[in-house]
CSV table of C-alpha atoms in Angstrom, one decimal:
chain,number,residue,atom,x,y,z
A,1,MET,CA,-0.3,-0.2,0.1
A,2,CYS,CA,1.7,3.3,-0.6
A,3,HIS,CA,1.0,6.9,0.9
A,4,ASP,CA,-0.1,9.9,-1.3
A,5,GLY,CA,3.1,11.0,-1.5
A,6,GLY,CA,4.3,8.4,-4.3
A,7,VAL,CA,6.5,6.6,-1.3
A,8,SER,CA,5.8,3.0,-0.7
A,9,GLU,CA,5.7,2.1,3.2
A,10,GLY,CA,9.5,0.7,2.5
A,11,GLY,CA,10.4,3.9,1.4
A,12,GLY,CA,10.4,2.8,-2.3
A,13,ALA,CA,8.9,4.6,-5.2
A,14,ALA,CA,5.1,3.6,-6.0
A,15,PRO,CA,5.2,0.8,-9.2
A,16,ALA,CA,3.4,3.5,-11.1
A,17,ASP,CA,6.6,5.4,-11.0
A,18,LEU,CA,8.8,2.8,-11.5
A,19,GLN,CA,7.0,1.9,-14.4
A,20,ALA,CA,7.5,5.0,-15.7
A,21,GLU,CA,11.1,5.3,-15.2
A,22,VAL,CA,12.0,2.1,-16.8
A,23,VAL,CA,9.8,3.6,-19.5
A,24,ASP,CA,12.1,6.7,-20.1
A,25,LEU,CA,15.6,4.9,-19.1
A,26,ARG,CA,14.4,2.3,-22.2
A,27,GLU,CA,14.0,5.8,-24.1
A,28,GLU,CA,17.1,6.7,-22.8
A,29,VAL,CA,19.2,3.8,-24.2
A,30,LYS,CA,17.5,3.3,-27.7
A,31,ARG,CA,18.5,6.9,-28.3
A,32,LEU,CA,22.3,6.5,-26.7
A,33,ARG,CA,22.1,3.1,-29.3
A,34,GLY,CA,21.2,5.3,-32.3
A,35,LEU,CA,23.9,7.7,-31.7
A,36,LEU,CA,26.8,5.6,-30.8
A,37,GLY,CA,26.1,3.4,-33.9
A,38,LEU,CA,24.7,0.3,-32.9
A,39,ASP,CA,21.7,-1.0,-34.3
A,40,GLU,CA,19.6,-4.4,-33.7
A,41,ARG,CA,20.8,-7.9,-35.3
A,42,ALA,CA,20.1,-8.5,-38.5
A,43,PRO,CA,18.1,-11.7,-39.1
A,44,ASP,CA,21.5,-13.5,-40.1
A,45,GLY,CA,22.4,-12.9,-36.3
A,46,HIS,CA,25.6,-10.3,-37.8
A,47,GLN,CA,25.5,-6.7,-36.2
A,48,ARG,CA,25.2,-3.5,-38.6
A,49,ALA,CA,26.2,-0.2,-38.8
A,50,TRP,CA,24.5,2.1,-37.8
A,51,VAL,CA,22.0,3.8,-41.3
A,52,PRO,CA,20.7,6.8,-40.8
A,53,THR,CA,17.3,7.7,-41.7
A,54,LEU,CA,16.9,11.5,-42.1
A,55,PHE,CA,19.4,11.8,-45.5
A,56,ALA,CA,19.3,9.7,-48.2
A,57,THR,CA,22.6,7.4,-48.0
A,58,SER,CA,23.5,4.0,-50.0
A,59,GLY,CA,25.5,1.0,-48.7
A,60,PRO,CA,28.2,-1.2,-51.1
A,61,ALA,CA,26.1,-3.4,-53.6
A,62,SER,CA,27.8,-6.0,-52.6
A,63,VAL,CA,27.0,-8.2,-49.2
A,64,ILE,CA,29.7,-10.3,-47.9
A,65,ASP,CA,30.9,-11.7,-44.5
A,66,ALA,CA,33.9,-13.7,-43.1
A,67,ASP,CA,33.0,-17.0,-45.2
A,68,SER,CA,33.1,-14.8,-48.1
A,69,SER,CA,35.9,-15.3,-50.7
A,70,GLY,CA,39.5,-13.6,-51.1
A,71,ALA,CA,38.3,-11.9,-54.5
A,72,GLU,CA,35.0,-10.3,-52.9
A,73,ARG,CA,36.7,-9.0,-50.2
A,74,VAL,CA,38.8,-6.9,-51.8
A,75,ALA,CA,36.0,-5.6,-54.0
A,76,LEU,CA,34.8,-4.1,-51.0
A,77,VAL,CA,37.5,-2.6,-49.4
A,78,ARG,CA,38.6,-1.8,-53.2
A,79,GLU,CA,34.6,0.5,-53.4
A,80,LEU,CA,34.6,2.3,-50.1
A,81,PHE,CA,38.2,3.2,-49.4
A,82,CYS,CA,38.1,4.4,-53.1
A,83,ALA,CA,41.2,6.3,-54.2
A,84,ARG,CA,44.3,7.1,-56.3
A,85,ALA,CA,44.5,4.3,-58.7
A,86,ASP,CA,47.7,4.7,-60.1
A,87,VAL,CA,49.5,4.6,-57.4
A,88,TYR,CA,49.6,3.6,-53.9
A,89,ALA,CA,51.9,3.6,-50.4
A,90,GLN,CA,54.2,1.1,-48.6
A,91,ARG,CA,55.3,1.1,-45.2
A,92,TRP,CA,59.1,0.1,-44.8
A,93,GLU,CA,61.3,-0.9,-42.1
A,94,ASN,CA,65.3,-1.0,-41.5
A,95,ALA,CA,66.1,-3.4,-39.5
A,96,SER,CA,69.8,-1.9,-39.0
A,97,SER,CA,68.6,1.3,-38.3
A,98,GLY,CA,64.9,0.7,-37.3
A,99,LYS,CA,63.4,3.4,-39.0
A,100,SER,CA,60.2,3.0,-40.9
A,101,GLY,CA,58.2,5.1,-42.7
A,102,TRP,CA,56.1,5.3,-46.5
A,103,SER,CA,56.9,5.6,-49.7
A,104,PRO,CA,55.5,5.3,-53.0
A,105,ALA,CA,55.6,1.7,-54.2
A,106,VAL,CA,57.9,2.1,-57.5
A,107,ARG,CA,58.6,0.1,-60.1
A,108,GLY,CA,62.0,-2.0,-59.1
A,109,GLY,CA,61.1,-0.9,-55.3
A,110,TRP,CA,63.0,1.2,-52.7
A,111,SER,CA,66.4,0.7,-54.6
A,112,ALA,CA,65.4,1.8,-57.5
A,113,ARG,CA,63.7,4.9,-56.1
A,114,ARG,CA,67.0,6.2,-54.4
A,115,SER,CA,68.8,5.7,-57.3
A,116,LYS,CA,66.9,7.5,-60.0
A,117,GLY,CA,66.7,10.5,-57.4
A,118,LYS,CA,64.4,13.1,-56.7
A,119,ALA,CA,64.6,14.7,-60.3
A,120,ALA,CA,63.7,11.5,-62.6
A,121,LYS,CA,60.1,11.0,-63.0
A,122,ARG,CA,59.0,7.8,-60.4
A,123,ASP,CA,57.5,4.9,-62.1
A,124,TYR,CA,55.0,4.5,-59.8
A,125,LEU,CA,52.7,0.8,-59.2
A,126,PRO,CA,49.1,0.9,-59.8
A,127,LEU,CA,47.0,-0.1,-56.8
A,128,THR,CA,45.7,-3.7,-57.9
A,129,ASP,CA,43.3,-6.4,-56.2
A,130,GLU,CA,46.7,-8.3,-56.0
A,131,VAL,CA,48.4,-5.2,-53.5
A,132,LEU,CA,44.7,-4.6,-51.5
A,133,ALA,CA,45.0,-8.7,-51.3
A,134,ALA,CA,49.0,-8.8,-50.2
A,135,HIS,CA,47.7,-6.1,-47.3
A,136,LEU,CA,44.4,-8.2,-46.1
A,137,GLY,CA,46.9,-11.0,-46.3
A,138,GLY,CA,49.3,-9.4,-44.3
A,139,GLU,CA,52.3,-9.5,-46.6
A,140,ILE,CA,52.1,-5.8,-47.4
A,141,THR,CA,51.5,-3.0,-44.9
A,142,ALA,CA,49.4,-0.5,-48.1
A,143,GLY,CA,47.9,3.2,-47.8
A,144,VAL,CA,45.8,5.1,-50.2
A,145,TYR,CA,46.1,8.9,-51.6
A,146,PRO,CA,42.5,10.0,-50.9
A,147,LEU,CA,43.0,13.3,-53.0
A,148,MET,CA,42.1,13.3,-56.6
A,149,GLY,CA,43.6,14.8,-59.3
A,150,ASP,CA,40.5,17.2,-59.9
A,151,ASP,CA,40.9,17.6,-56.5
A,152,THR,CA,37.5,15.3,-55.0
A,153,THR,CA,37.5,12.6,-52.3
A,154,SER,CA,35.5,9.5,-51.8
A,155,PHE,CA,36.1,9.5,-47.8
A,156,LEU,CA,36.8,11.6,-44.9
A,157,ALA,CA,38.8,10.3,-42.0
A,158,CYS,CA,39.8,12.1,-39.3
A,159,ASP,CA,42.6,10.7,-37.0
A,160,PHE,CA,42.8,10.8,-33.6
A,161,ASP,CA,46.2,10.0,-31.4
A,162,GLY,CA,47.5,10.3,-28.6
A,163,GLY,CA,45.8,9.5,-25.0
A,164,THR,CA,42.4,10.6,-25.0
A,165,TRP,CA,41.7,9.5,-28.2
A,166,THR,CA,38.8,7.2,-26.8
A,167,LEU,CA,36.8,9.3,-25.3
A,168,ASP,CA,37.7,12.6,-28.2
A,169,ALA,CA,36.4,9.6,-31.0
A,170,LEU,CA,33.5,8.9,-29.6
A,171,ALA,CA,32.9,12.7,-29.2
A,172,TYR,CA,33.7,13.3,-33.0
A,173,LEU,CA,31.7,9.9,-33.9
A,174,ASP,CA,28.8,11.0,-31.7
A,175,ALA,CA,28.5,14.4,-33.3
A,176,CYS,CA,28.5,12.7,-36.9
A,177,HIS,CA,25.7,10.4,-35.7
A,178,ALA,CA,23.8,13.1,-34.4
A,179,VAL,CA,23.1,15.0,-37.8
A,180,GLN,CA,23.0,11.8,-39.4
A,181,VAL,CA,26.3,11.3,-40.9
A,182,PRO,CA,27.6,7.8,-41.5
A,183,ALA,CA,30.6,7.1,-39.6
A,184,VAL,CA,32.1,4.3,-38.3
A,185,LEU,CA,35.4,3.9,-36.1
A,186,GLU,CA,38.8,2.2,-36.5
A,187,ARG,CA,41.3,1.4,-33.9
A,188,SER,CA,44.6,2.6,-35.8
A,189,ARG,CA,47.6,0.9,-36.7
A,190,SER,CA,49.9,1.3,-33.5
A,191,GLY,CA,46.6,0.7,-31.3
A,192,ASP,CA,47.0,4.1,-29.1
A,193,GLY,CA,44.8,6.2,-31.7
A,194,ALA,CA,42.0,5.8,-34.3
A,195,HIS,CA,40.5,6.5,-37.6
A,196,VAL,CA,36.6,8.2,-37.7
A,197,TRP,CA,36.0,7.0,-41.9
A,198,VAL,CA,32.7,8.9,-43.8
A,199,PHE,CA,32.2,7.6,-46.9
A,200,PHE,CA,30.7,8.6,-50.1
A,201,ASP,CA,28.3,7.5,-52.6
A,202,GLU,CA,30.3,9.0,-55.4
A,203,PRO,CA,33.8,11.9,-55.2
A,204,VAL,CA,33.2,14.9,-54.0
A,205,LYS,CA,35.0,18.3,-53.8
A,206,ALA,CA,37.6,17.6,-50.9
A,207,SER,CA,36.9,21.1,-50.0
A,208,SER,CA,33.5,20.4,-48.9
A,209,ALA,CA,34.3,16.8,-47.3
A,210,ARG,CA,36.9,19.0,-44.9
A,211,ALA,CA,34.2,21.5,-44.1
A,212,LEU,CA,32.1,18.8,-43.0
A,213,GLY,CA,34.7,17.3,-40.7
A,214,ALA,CA,35.5,20.8,-39.2
A,215,ALA,CA,31.8,21.8,-38.3
A,216,LEU,CA,31.7,18.2,-37.0
A,217,LEU,CA,34.7,18.6,-35.0
A,218,ARG,CA,33.1,22.1,-33.8
A,219,ARG,CA,30.1,20.3,-32.8
A,220,ALA,CA,31.9,17.9,-30.9
A,221,MET,CA,34.2,19.9,-28.6
A,222,ALA,CA,31.1,22.3,-28.2
A,223,ALA,CA,28.9,19.1,-26.8
A,224,ARG,CA,32.2,17.6,-24.8
A,225,ALA,CA,32.7,20.8,-23.2
A,226,GLU,CA,35.2,19.1,-20.4
A,227,LEU,CA,37.5,17.8,-23.5
A,228,ASP,CA,39.5,20.1,-25.9
A,229,LEU,CA,40.2,16.8,-28.4
A,230,ALA,CA,43.5,17.4,-28.0
A,231,SER,CA,44.2,14.0,-29.9
A,232,TYR,CA,42.4,15.5,-33.3
A,233,ASP,CA,45.1,14.6,-35.6
A,234,ARG,CA,44.3,15.8,-39.2
A,235,PHE,CA,42.0,14.9,-41.3
A,236,PHE,CA,42.3,12.9,-44.3
A,237,PRO,CA,42.4,14.0,-47.2
A,238,SER,CA,44.8,17.0,-45.3
A,239,GLN,CA,44.4,19.5,-48.1
A,240,ASP,CA,41.3,20.6,-50.2
A,241,PHE,CA,43.4,21.0,-53.8
A,242,MET,CA,46.3,19.1,-54.9
A,243,PRO,CA,49.5,20.5,-53.9
A,244,SER,CA,51.9,21.2,-56.9
A,245,GLY,CA,54.2,18.2,-57.4
A,246,SER,CA,52.7,16.3,-54.7
A,247,LEU,CA,50.2,13.1,-54.1
A,248,GLY,CA,49.2,14.7,-51.2
A,249,ASN,CA,48.7,12.7,-47.8
A,250,LEU,CA,48.1,9.3,-47.7
A,251,ILE,CA,46.2,7.1,-45.1
A,252,ALA,CA,46.8,3.2,-44.0
A,253,LEU,CA,44.5,1.4,-45.3
A,254,PRO,CA,42.2,-1.0,-42.6
A,255,LEU,CA,42.5,-4.6,-42.3
A,256,GLN,CA,46.0,-4.9,-42.5
A,257,GLY,CA,45.9,-8.5,-42.0
A,258,GLU,CA,49.1,-9.2,-39.5
A,259,ARG,CA,48.2,-6.0,-37.8
A,260,ALA,CA,43.8,-7.0,-37.6
A,261,ALA,CA,44.9,-10.6,-36.2
A,262,GLY,CA,46.2,-8.4,-32.8
A,263,GLY,CA,43.2,-6.0,-33.0
A,264,THR,CA,44.5,-3.5,-34.6
A,265,THR,CA,43.6,-1.5,-38.0
A,266,VAL,CA,40.0,-2.9,-37.1
A,267,PHE,CA,36.7,-1.7,-37.1
A,268,LEU,CA,35.2,-0.9,-33.3
A,269,ASP,CA,31.8,-1.1,-32.2
A,270,PRO,CA,31.5,2.1,-30.5
A,271,THR,CA,29.7,1.1,-27.0
A,272,THR,CA,32.0,-1.5,-26.0
A,273,MET,CA,35.3,-0.4,-28.4
A,274,ALA,CA,35.7,-4.6,-29.2
A,275,PRO,CA,35.9,-5.4,-32.8
A,276,TRP,CA,32.7,-6.5,-34.5
A,277,ARG,CA,33.3,-9.7,-34.3
A,278,ASP,CA,32.6,-9.9,-38.5
A,279,GLN,CA,34.4,-6.8,-39.7
A,280,TRP,CA,33.3,-8.3,-43.3
A,281,ALA,CA,29.5,-8.2,-42.1
A,282,PHE,CA,30.3,-4.9,-40.8
A,283,LEU,CA,31.1,-2.9,-43.4
A,284,SER,CA,29.3,-4.5,-46.0
A,285,SER,CA,26.6,-3.2,-44.3
A,286,VAL,CA,28.1,0.8,-44.5
A,287,ALA,CA,26.4,3.2,-45.0
A,288,ARG,CA,27.6,6.0,-48.1
A,289,MET,CA,26.8,10.1,-47.8
A,290,SER,CA,25.0,11.1,-50.4
A,291,THR,CA,26.3,14.6,-52.1
A,292,ASP,CA,22.4,16.2,-51.3
A,293,ALA,CA,23.2,15.0,-48.1
A,294,LEU,CA,26.8,17.1,-47.7
A,295,ALA,CA,25.6,20.1,-49.9
A,296,ALA,CA,22.1,19.9,-47.1
A,297,LEU,CA,24.3,19.3,-44.1
A,298,ALA,CA,27.2,22.0,-45.3
A,299,GLU,CA,24.8,24.7,-45.5
A,300,SER,CA,22.8,23.8,-42.0
A,301,LEU,CA,26.8,23.6,-40.1
A,302,ARG,CA,27.9,26.3,-41.8
A,303,PRO,CA,29.2,28.7,-38.5
A,304,VAL,CA,26.8,31.6,-37.7
A,305,THR,CA,28.9,34.9,-38.5
A,306,ALA,CA,28.3,38.3,-36.5
A,307,GLY,CA,27.9,41.8,-38.3
A,308,PRO,CA,25.4,42.6,-41.3
C-alpha cells in the first residue's frame, strides 16, 4: 500500500513511478544506441552499422561476411576505400637502422627509387587487386592517396592520436550521428589512436568534405565542454587542392592482416570499443553519404557570423 506522496511504506517508489522510470530509461538507451551506432542484430545474427534515416544513403553493392571469398573482400575494400588507383604507398622498415616510414611504391622497389633520385620521373606502381590482397593477407602494409587529381575524394577520415583518443573519437562519432552522418570507428595501426571514417556514394569536392569534418569537430567540442579534443591530428585528405608536385597525404588502409590479428586496423563497436565480431559483415553494411546530404549539412552546419 502506498502513501499519497508516491512512496511505499518501505521507502521505495510507487509501482506506477517505477514503471514510468523504466520506460524513460528504455527510451534513453534507444537514443544512445542510435547515437553510438549500435543497430539491432540482423536476421542472420550479424551486427550492422548504424544507418541514418533523415538523409538518403546507400551501402556497398555487395553483401559479404567472414565466409566470403578473398576476391569479394578485395572488391569491397576497393569499393569503400576508393582512392587513386595509379599509385599507392607502402610502409617500409629498416632492420639495421630501426627506421620506418612510407613511400610511394615504384617499379624496381626502394633501391630503384633511391638510384633515380628526386629529379627523375618515378614509375609508380598501380593499386591492383593483388596489392590489396597482399595487404589483407599481412604480406605488406599499404596506404592510399585519397585526394584525386580533380581535387575530389570518396571518403573523409578524421585521425585521433594520443592519450585521450578514445573519448575524443567517440565525441566526434557522436557528433556525426547526431546530424545523421554515417560514420564508423577504426582502431589505428599503432593501437594508440583511431580513425573515424565517412564514405560518400560518389566523389565530392575535398574542400566540401573537409568543411563538413571541421563543422563536426566544432560540434564535438561544444558538446563535450570538458574535452578539448587534444588528440585530434588531421583529416584525410589533408588538403583541399592537390599540392604542386605532390600526391597529397596518404592514409593506411584498415584490415592489414598481421595487425588485424592483433586487434588493430579493425573496426570497433563504439558501445564496447571491442572489434566487431565479423569485420566483413559490418563493412558490408556501412552506409555511404549522398552528395545531396553533404550539401544540405554543409549549409545547415555553416558557422553563424556576426555583423550585417
